[in-house]
Amino acid sequence: MPSVRERELRSEIGYLGTILGDTISDFAGEEALAIVEQLRRLAWDRRIGRENADQEMTGRIASLSAPQLKLLTRAFSVFLDLLNVVEDRRRVHVLANRAREAYPNARGESIRAAIGELKQSGSSASDVQQLLDRLHIELVFTAHPTDAKRRSVRTKLTAIRRLMSQLDEDLLPEQRDRTQVELRGEIAKLWQTDFVRPWRPTVMQEVGRGLSIKPVLWKEVPCIADELRRAVRENYGDDVQPHRPAVTFGSWIGGDRDGHPGVTAKVTEETIQWLRREAIAFHLRTCDGLFGSLSLSERQIQLSGELQSWLTAATKRHPSLADSISGLPPGELCRRFLAVIRWRLERTEALEAVDHASTGEARSAAIDDGAYASACELLDDFNVLAHAIGQTPGNRHLMSELEAWRAQIETFGFHLARLDVRQNAKVYTEVINELLIATHLCETPESLDETQRSAVLEQSLLKPWSIDESSLAPMTRETLAMFRTLHRITDAYSLATIGAHVISMTAAPSDVLSVLWLWNQTAGADPAHETLTKMGPPIAPLLETISDLEHGPAILRGMLEIASYREYLRRHGDQQMIMLGYSDSTKDGGYLAACWSLYTAQKRLVDVAAEYDVELTFFHGRGGSLGRGGGPAARSILSLPQGTFKGSLRLTEQGEVLADRYDDPAIAHRHLEQVIWSSLLAAGRSPQAPAAQWLATMDGVSEASFRAYRELLDQPDFVPLFRCVTPISEIEQLPIGSRPSRRKPDGGLQDLRAIPWVFSWTQSRCLLPAWYGIGASMKPLVDDPNSCQMLREMYSDWPFFRALVDNAELALAKSDLAIAAHYAGLAKSDPALQRISEMIATEFRLASEVVLKLTGNTELLQGTPWLQESIRVRNRFIDPLNLIQIELLRRGRAENLSEDDAEELRYLTRLSINGVAAGMRTSG
């Protein structure tokens, strides 16, 4: 019998499905709706195993015209989007019900639960205070092109979600009718909206699109901060106080120039300006809200003289202020105070509008005239107001909204999100080689070995040079312009605006020294006088491939042996950031080998850092999909290697993840809550170290998995077959992001970015990047009773191993080799195709057997029935889209197509890719 949740889900799906059917009938006619219904029934018959249903379905699709295929693709795509809305709503309802059922106790995986568990485990007030002082999770938003859904579509779906929530309320009959009419209108507008972007967005459009979730974050961050304060007070009284935000935000959008010619120094500067304008606008709105709220009068309550003294000093310092507050009642000191803050924020906002053209002197003059030099000054002003109100009787009734603004000032400052800069190490090598030759510091830099190169860079670190830059290569000029822009930004706003300087494909210590060299040489004055006093951003090497991870400890040791870099790090409090690449390591060595390489690399890197009294913060470059390190963020944090996480880390939030996690306030709150919950437990507990036998076992299965994975990729004709049996060529051309899909336009598989690699396999319903190699490496062990028992103990007691298996189980459950076999039919039958297909099918079967043995279940996801049911329901609507896509690929690859027909087929294929991505709830 279906559960209450399943009945509610089916009811809402049926309701929205009926409206969609009416919409299709209204706009496309009854005959069109009949075609949709016919294919829907065939998809159902196929899934329940009716004989010949598969052949009937593929035959029917092949018989349809391009306009009919377009209709079907849109119909199933819209339905899947509506299904996502319903599932998200059910999730929000379940979260609310769990909170009600748990009350007055803490609900599971909450901040309150984490603090309570630490208290019960014996953590003292001092222990928890130290933990909170260390706790800092930075979520970094990236513009990786994995969000196939247009913002216009997302806006319609958000409106539909809002209207459905209104129908949950106790409405008057007239209100219910009006809401239902509005709902039908939104679905009608969704049906008429183009799902495919006409062209790639610009970088600045990505900045706005990627951070469109900022209103949700602005609202939810104070709630998270309040929950942490309450949880600490409940368990430790006033003996423990959070002194800084537990979560802050960063961004790569507008700063990530690795293989992206569109991200220039000018774009980076415009991005900083955009972020600051948005942050100040939010503060102005919050200030206005408090102005309307805090109508406290001296006739009713006595405020401290501190406010009046501050106001007198402010008007004396800035005489023009008197006019701004003269119209306010003298006894309403809070409003007069807030009016001054608003006046200063307005001047800061005006300064930002012209700051890119301002000189340092002009900026200083504007600050003297009232503009805030930094968010710290705003916080100082705010603290005066908060302290004064905090001294009044009954202040507990007033402090919550003040504490909310404090959390927003401390979290978002005037930068909203700290902007990272990323560039490929090879680019910096080429740039510095040209500069060394041009400045006569080295005639043949390309001939230097690593030791010699580091020596040349370190010896010339403080040597100023002057050359005619007009003769330099464009990339060299652009690189110098970028570093000078960073100097200008940090001079104007401090380092709080900039996050990390990430060096992708770091292969040697000199790659890190190169950034320090370029920072010094673009300082704008005699480096010998300024280099040791002017701080630069943290420099973060990015270790991406299996080989890079293996050599990571040696690279770190070499970095810390360079005297000038060690001094630079000392000025950063002996804190070194290292970024770990999940996507490329998985693409390079397969899922299991990458997971284990990342695990062991972190342990070894921490050991090296400890030798030099340096503390590491790992920056986890996880993608949204399972094949790129995705999965639940809390699960990944809890599975970090013992001793490598002490409270500080960074995580990337990419592509479709941003919408999935942050569009809905309740889901965003739960995500942030779980991130902090897992971080508190991972950093605050002392987990038992995995047994030596477990580590040795993982060494063995990792090697075996790597060999199996590489054997697949090294098969003759693998790349041509991959391009033939997946929509990779179409995905590479999708206008869903400003970044090219390849680092090199004419490169091979090694130059293909991990995103289109995983995206392609996901579209063809064969998510092998997230499970290939597990079967071949572990099947011999699960067949042995003793070894199988050990693996089950690992699954039960080792969070790392459990997360590895659970993520693979989800990827296996989402895979469908019967659909993948239809994609294989796009290639002509030959021995290479047959061999590769058999390898994939065999590994899928073995991996599934291994996972079931370890979980003790008879079906994949049996332990998570709601997710199992979700995939089962979705399959009936994704299958037609896959088979339509295959037909479109077949037609698009035919010879003698007219240009108009080819363009129409390309459009329809892109439309089908969007639909499958919506159904799978992931792309790449």
Short mmCIF file of C-alpha atoms in Angstrom, two decimals, residues 38-39 41-43 45-46 50-63 822 883:
data_model
loop_
_atom_site.label_atom_id
_atom_site.label_comp_id
_atom_site.label_asym_id
_atom_site.label_seq_id
_atom_site.Cartn_x
_atom_site.Cartn_y
_atom_site.Cartn_z
CA GLN A 38 0.34 7.20 -26.89
CA LEU A 39 4.06 7.48 -26.22
CA ARG A 41 1.50 4.47 -22.54
CA LEU A 42 4.17 2.77 -24.63
CA ALA A 43 6.81 3.91 -22.14
CA ASP A 45 4.30 -0.84 -21.21
CA ARG A 46 8.02 -0.97 -21.88
CA ARG A 50 5.15 -5.97 -22.17
CA GLU A 51 6.41 -7.94 -25.12
CA ASN A 52 7.42 -5.87 -28.18
CA ALA A 53 6.75 -2.57 -26.37
CA ASP A 54 10.35 -1.48 -26.88
CA GLN A 55 10.22 -2.12 -30.63
CA GLU A 56 6.81 -0.41 -30.91
CA MET A 57 8.10 2.61 -29.06
CA THR A 58 11.26 3.03 -31.14
CA GLY A 59 9.32 2.39 -34.32
CA ARG A 60 6.70 4.97 -33.45
CA ILE A 61 9.37 7.57 -32.68
CA ALA A 62 11.14 6.85 -35.96
CA SER A 63 7.90 7.46 -37.86
CA HIS A 822 20.07 1.85 -27.97
CA LEU A 883 14.88 7.30 -27.51
#
